Coordinates of C-alpha atoms and ligand atoms in Angstrom, one line a residue:
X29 CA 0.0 0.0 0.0
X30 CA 1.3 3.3 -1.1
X31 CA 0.2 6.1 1.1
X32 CA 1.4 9.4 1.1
X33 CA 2.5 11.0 5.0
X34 CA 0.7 12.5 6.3
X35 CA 1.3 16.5 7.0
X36 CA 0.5 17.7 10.1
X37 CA -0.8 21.6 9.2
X38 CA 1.5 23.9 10.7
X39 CA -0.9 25.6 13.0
X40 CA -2.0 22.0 14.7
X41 CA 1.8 21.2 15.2
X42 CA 2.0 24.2 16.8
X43 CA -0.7 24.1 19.4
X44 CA 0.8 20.4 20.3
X45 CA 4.4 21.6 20.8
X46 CA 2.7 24.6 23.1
X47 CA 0.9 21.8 25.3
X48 CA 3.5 19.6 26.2
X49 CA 3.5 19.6 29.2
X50 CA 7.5 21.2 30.0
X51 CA 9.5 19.4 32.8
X52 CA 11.8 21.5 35.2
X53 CA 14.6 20.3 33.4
X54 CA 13.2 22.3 30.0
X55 CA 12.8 25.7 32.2
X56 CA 16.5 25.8 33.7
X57 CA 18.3 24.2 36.8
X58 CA 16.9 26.5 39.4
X59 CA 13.1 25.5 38.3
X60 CA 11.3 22.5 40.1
X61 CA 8.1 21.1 39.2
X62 CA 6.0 20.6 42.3
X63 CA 2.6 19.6 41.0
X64 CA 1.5 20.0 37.5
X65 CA 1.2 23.5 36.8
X66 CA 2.9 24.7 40.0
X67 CA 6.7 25.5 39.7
X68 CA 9.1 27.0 42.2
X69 CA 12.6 28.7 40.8
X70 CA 15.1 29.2 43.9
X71 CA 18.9 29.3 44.0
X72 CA 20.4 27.3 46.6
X73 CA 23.9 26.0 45.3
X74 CA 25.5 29.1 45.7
X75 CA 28.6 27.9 48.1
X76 CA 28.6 29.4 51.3
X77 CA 25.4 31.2 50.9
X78 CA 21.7 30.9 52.3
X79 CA 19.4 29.9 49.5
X80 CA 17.8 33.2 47.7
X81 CA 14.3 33.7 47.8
X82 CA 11.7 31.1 46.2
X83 CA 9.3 32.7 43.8
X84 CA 6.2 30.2 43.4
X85 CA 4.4 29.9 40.0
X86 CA 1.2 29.4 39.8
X87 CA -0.5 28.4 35.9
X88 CA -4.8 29.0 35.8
X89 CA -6.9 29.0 33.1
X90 CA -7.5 32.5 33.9
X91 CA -4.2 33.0 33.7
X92 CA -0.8 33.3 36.1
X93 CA -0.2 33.8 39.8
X94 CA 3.0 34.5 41.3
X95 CA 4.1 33.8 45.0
X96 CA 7.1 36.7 45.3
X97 CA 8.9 37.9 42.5
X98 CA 12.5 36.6 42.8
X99 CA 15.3 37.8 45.0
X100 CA 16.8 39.5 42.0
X101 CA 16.0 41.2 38.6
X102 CA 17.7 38.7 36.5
X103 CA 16.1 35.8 38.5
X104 CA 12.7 38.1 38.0
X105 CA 13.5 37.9 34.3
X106 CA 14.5 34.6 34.2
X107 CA 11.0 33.6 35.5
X108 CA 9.0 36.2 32.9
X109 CA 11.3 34.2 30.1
X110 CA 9.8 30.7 31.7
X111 CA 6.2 31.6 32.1
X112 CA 6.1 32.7 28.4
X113 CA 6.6 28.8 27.7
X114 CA 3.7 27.4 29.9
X115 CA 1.1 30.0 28.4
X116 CA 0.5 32.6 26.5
X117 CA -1.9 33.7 29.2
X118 CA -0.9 36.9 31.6
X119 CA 0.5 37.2 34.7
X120 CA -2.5 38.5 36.5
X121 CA -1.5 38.5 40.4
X122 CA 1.8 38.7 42.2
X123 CA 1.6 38.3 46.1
X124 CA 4.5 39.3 48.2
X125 CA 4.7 37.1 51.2
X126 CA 6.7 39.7 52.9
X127 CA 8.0 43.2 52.8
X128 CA 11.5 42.9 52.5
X129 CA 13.7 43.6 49.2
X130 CA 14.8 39.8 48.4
X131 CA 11.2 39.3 48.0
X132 CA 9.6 42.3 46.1
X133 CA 12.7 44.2 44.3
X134 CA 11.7 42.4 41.1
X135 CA 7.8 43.7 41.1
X136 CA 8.4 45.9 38.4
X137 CA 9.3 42.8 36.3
X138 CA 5.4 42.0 36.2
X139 CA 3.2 44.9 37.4
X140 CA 1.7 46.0 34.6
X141 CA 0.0 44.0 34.2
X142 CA 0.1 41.7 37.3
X143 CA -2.0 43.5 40.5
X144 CA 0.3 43.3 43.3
X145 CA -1.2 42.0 46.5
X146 CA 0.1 41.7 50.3
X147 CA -1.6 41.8 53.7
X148 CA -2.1 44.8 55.2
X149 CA 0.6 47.1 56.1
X150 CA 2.9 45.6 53.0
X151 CA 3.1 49.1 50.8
X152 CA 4.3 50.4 54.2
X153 CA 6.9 48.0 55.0
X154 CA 8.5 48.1 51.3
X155 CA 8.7 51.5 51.2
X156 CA 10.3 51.9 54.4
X157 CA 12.3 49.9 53.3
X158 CA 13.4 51.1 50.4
X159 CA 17.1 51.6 49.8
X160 CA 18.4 53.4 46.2
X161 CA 22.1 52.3 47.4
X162 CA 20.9 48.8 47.7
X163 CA 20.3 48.9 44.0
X164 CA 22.8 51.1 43.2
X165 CA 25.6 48.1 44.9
X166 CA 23.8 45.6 43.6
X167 CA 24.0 47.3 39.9
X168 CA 27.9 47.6 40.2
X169 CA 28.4 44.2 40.7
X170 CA 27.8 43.2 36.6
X171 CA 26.9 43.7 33.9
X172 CA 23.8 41.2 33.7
X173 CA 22.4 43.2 37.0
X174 CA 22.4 46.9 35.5
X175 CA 20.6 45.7 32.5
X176 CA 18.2 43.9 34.7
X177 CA 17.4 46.8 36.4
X178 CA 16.4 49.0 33.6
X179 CA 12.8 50.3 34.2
X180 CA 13.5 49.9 37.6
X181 CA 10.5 51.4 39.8
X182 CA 9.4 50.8 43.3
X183 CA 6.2 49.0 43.0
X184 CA 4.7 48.0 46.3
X185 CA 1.1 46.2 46.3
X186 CA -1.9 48.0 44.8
X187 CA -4.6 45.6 46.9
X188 CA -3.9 44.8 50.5
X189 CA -6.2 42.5 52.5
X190 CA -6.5 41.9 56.1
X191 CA -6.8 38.2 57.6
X192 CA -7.7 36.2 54.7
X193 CA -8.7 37.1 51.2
X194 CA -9.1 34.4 48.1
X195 CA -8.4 33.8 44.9
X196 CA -10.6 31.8 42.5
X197 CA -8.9 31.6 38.8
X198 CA -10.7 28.7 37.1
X199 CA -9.8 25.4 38.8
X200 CA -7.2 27.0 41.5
X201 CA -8.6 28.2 44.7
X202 CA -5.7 30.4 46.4
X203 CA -6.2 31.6 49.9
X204 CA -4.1 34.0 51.2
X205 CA -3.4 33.9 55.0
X206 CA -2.2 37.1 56.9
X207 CA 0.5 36.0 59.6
X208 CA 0.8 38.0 62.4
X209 CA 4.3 39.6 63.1
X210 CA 6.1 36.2 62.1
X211 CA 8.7 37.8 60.1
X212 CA 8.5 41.4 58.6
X213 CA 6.1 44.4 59.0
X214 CA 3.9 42.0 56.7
X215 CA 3.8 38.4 56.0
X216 CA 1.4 36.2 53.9
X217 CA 0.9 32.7 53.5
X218 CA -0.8 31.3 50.3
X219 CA -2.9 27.7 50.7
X220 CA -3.9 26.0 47.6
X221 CA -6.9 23.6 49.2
X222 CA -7.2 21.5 46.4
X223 CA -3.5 20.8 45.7
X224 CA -2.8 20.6 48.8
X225 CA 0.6 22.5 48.7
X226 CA 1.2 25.4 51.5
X227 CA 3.2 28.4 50.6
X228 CA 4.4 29.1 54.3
X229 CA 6.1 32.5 53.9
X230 CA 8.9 32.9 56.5
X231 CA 7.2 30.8 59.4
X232 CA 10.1 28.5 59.0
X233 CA 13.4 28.1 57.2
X234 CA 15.2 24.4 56.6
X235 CA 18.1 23.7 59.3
X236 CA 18.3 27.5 59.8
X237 CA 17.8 30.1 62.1
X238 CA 15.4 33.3 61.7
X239 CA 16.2 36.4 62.3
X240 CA 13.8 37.9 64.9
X241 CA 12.9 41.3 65.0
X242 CA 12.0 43.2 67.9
X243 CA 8.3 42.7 67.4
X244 CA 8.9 39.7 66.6
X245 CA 7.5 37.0 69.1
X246 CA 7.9 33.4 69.6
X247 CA 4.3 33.4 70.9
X248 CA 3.0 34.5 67.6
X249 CA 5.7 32.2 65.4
X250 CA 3.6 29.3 67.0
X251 CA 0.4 29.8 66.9
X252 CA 0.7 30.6 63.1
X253 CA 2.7 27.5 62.7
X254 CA -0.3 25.3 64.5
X255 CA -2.9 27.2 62.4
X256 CA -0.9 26.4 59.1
X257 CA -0.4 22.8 60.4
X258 CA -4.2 22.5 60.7
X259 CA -4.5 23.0 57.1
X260 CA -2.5 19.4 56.5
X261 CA -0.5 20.2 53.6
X262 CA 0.9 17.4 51.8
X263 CA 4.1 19.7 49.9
X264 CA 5.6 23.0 52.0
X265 CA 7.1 25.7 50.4
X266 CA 9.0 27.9 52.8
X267 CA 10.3 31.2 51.6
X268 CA 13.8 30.1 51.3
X269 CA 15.2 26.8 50.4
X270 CA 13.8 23.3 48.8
X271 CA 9.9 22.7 49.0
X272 CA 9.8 19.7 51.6
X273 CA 6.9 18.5 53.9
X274 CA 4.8 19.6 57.0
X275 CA 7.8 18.1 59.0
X276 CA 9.6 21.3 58.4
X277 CA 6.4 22.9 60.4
X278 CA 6.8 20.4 62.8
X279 CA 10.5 20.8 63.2
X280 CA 10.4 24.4 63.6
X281 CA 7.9 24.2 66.5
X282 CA 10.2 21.4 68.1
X283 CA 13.1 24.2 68.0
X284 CA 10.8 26.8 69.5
X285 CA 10.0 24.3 72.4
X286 CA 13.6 23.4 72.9
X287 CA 14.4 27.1 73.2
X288 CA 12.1 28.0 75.5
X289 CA 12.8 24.9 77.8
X290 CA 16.8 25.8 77.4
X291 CA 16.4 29.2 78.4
X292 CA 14.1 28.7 80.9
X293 CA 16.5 26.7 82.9
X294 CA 19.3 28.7 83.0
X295 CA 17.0 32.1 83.6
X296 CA 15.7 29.6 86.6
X297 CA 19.8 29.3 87.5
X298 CA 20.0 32.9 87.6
X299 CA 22.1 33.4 84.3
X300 CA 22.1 36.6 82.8
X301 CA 20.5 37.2 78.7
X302 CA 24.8 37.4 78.1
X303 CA 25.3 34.5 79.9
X304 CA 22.6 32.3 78.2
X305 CA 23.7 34.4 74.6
X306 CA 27.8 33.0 75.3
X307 CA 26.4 29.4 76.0
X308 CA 23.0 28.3 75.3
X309 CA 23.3 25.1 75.6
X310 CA 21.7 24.0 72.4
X311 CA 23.5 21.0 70.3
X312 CA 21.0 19.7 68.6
X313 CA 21.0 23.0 66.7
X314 CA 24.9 23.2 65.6
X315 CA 24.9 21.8 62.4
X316 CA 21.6 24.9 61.9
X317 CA 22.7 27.9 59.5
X318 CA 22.0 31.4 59.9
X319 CA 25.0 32.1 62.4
X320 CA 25.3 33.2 66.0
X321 CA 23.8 36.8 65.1
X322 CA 20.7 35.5 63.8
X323 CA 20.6 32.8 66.7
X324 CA 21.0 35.2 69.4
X325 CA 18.0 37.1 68.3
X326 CA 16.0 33.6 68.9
X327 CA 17.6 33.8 72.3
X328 CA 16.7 37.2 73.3
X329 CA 13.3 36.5 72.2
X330 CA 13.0 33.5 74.3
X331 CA 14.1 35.7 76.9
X332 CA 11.5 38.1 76.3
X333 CA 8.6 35.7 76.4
X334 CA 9.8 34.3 79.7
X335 CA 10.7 36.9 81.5
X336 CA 7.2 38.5 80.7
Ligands
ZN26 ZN1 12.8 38.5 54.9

């Protein structure tokens, strides 16, 4: 039998090769599928370094959400540059899950036409936080950063919410959960019901310690890490680091326990903050990163709460 190929018309081909369905591996080494349609891009093999900032991608029918925009303007362009081969759809929201720079310098990248939106208090925070030299350092350092920053503006969110607020874009039901002084002047979590994948904001980091602000309480840390527990999420994305489990929930509130219980004894010996700051008698923690800095604000807010 003689039959001619058959010619796929150009316009069919093309819709096929815009479904397939991309892996990680086709985005770039810093992207990781976690269910279909939800990606998170992160750095974390610079040596010596924290991991940056994750920035959470989230693909609708109606369109795209994104959880953070990046630590950086390249990585913000680096994730514009990957959307635009899941969809041809918009970027529609962008939530900041906190007010500081490594989280929200890259805004620009996407609003217009992405609304940006934080919990109350966020426009505040960023622009109090605001910095020119920042940029201006972080310009100097190459070539790829000042071109990154071109059409740099300060863009802080344009819809705030207070305690909950949710987002329904076809199938995806996003809820957005204010945490209360966790963090930064403003921190959100984002729960995706169905999926069952927690975007837990700064409430934990993995094997690392926070730094605590003044406002900061351990009180508040915990009860928002019970109330996201409750939601039983089956994948956790923390703000910094590789998307793991609820153990990392779990973990974090075993820390806060052993704190507490560590500095409680030795304010019961009559040790001084200094005392407990010089030795405080935590090895379970060593191998944790962060350094002593960030570890001694977890002390003195220990301190705080006990000594209320
Ligand atoms: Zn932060």
């Amino acid at each position: 039998m003689n039959r001619k190929p058959t010619l796929v018309p150009l316009a069919v081909l093309a819709l096929i090769l815009s479904t397939r369905p991309l892996s990680a591996q086709d985005l770039g080494r810093h992207f990781q599928k976690i269910r279909d349609g939800i990606y998170v891009y992160g750095v974390d093999d610079l040596p010596g370094r924290d991991p940056t900032s994750n920035c959470g991608i989230i693909v609708t029918q109606e369109g795209v959400v994104l959880i953070d925009s990046g630590p950086n303007p390249p990585d913000s362009l680096a994730i514009l540059k990957a959307i635009k081969q899941f969809t041809s759809m918009p970027i529609r929201f962008l939530i900041n899950t906190e007010t500081h720079n490594d989280h929200t310098t890259g805004n620009f990248v996407f609003s217009p036409p992405a609304v940006v939106i934080g919990a109350t208090g966020t426009t505040a925070g960023i622009k109090s936080y605001y910095d020119p030299k920042r940029n201006e350092k972080l310009m100097a350092e190459s070539n790829e950063m000042r071109e990154a920053f071109r059409g740099f503006r300060l863009v802080t969110p344009q819809m705030e919410f207070n305690d909950r607020m949710t987002l329904n874009l076809g199938d995806r039901t996003l809820e957005l959960i204010q945490l209360k002084n966790i963090h930064s002047d403003a921190d959100t979590a984002i729960w995706l019901p169905k999926e069952r994948v927690l975007f837990s904001a700064a409430t934990a980091a993995v094997n690392r310690f926070g730094f605590l602000r003044q406002f900061v309480t351990i009180e508040n840390i915990k009860s928002d890490l019970k109330k996201l527990k409750a939601l039983n999420p089956e994948i956790v994305v923390p703000a910094h680091g590789r998307p793991t489990t609820v153990e990392l929930l779990t973990e974090t509130e075993r820390f806060y326990d052993v704190l507490l219980d560590r500095v409680g004894k030795q304010i019961a010996e009559g040790k001084s903050l200094d005392e407990i700051k010089k030795d405080p008698g935590l090895p379970e923690y060593k191998t944790w990163t962060g350094g002593k800095a960030r570890l001694d604000t977890n002390i003195e807010a220990a301190y705080r709460a006990l000594k209320k």
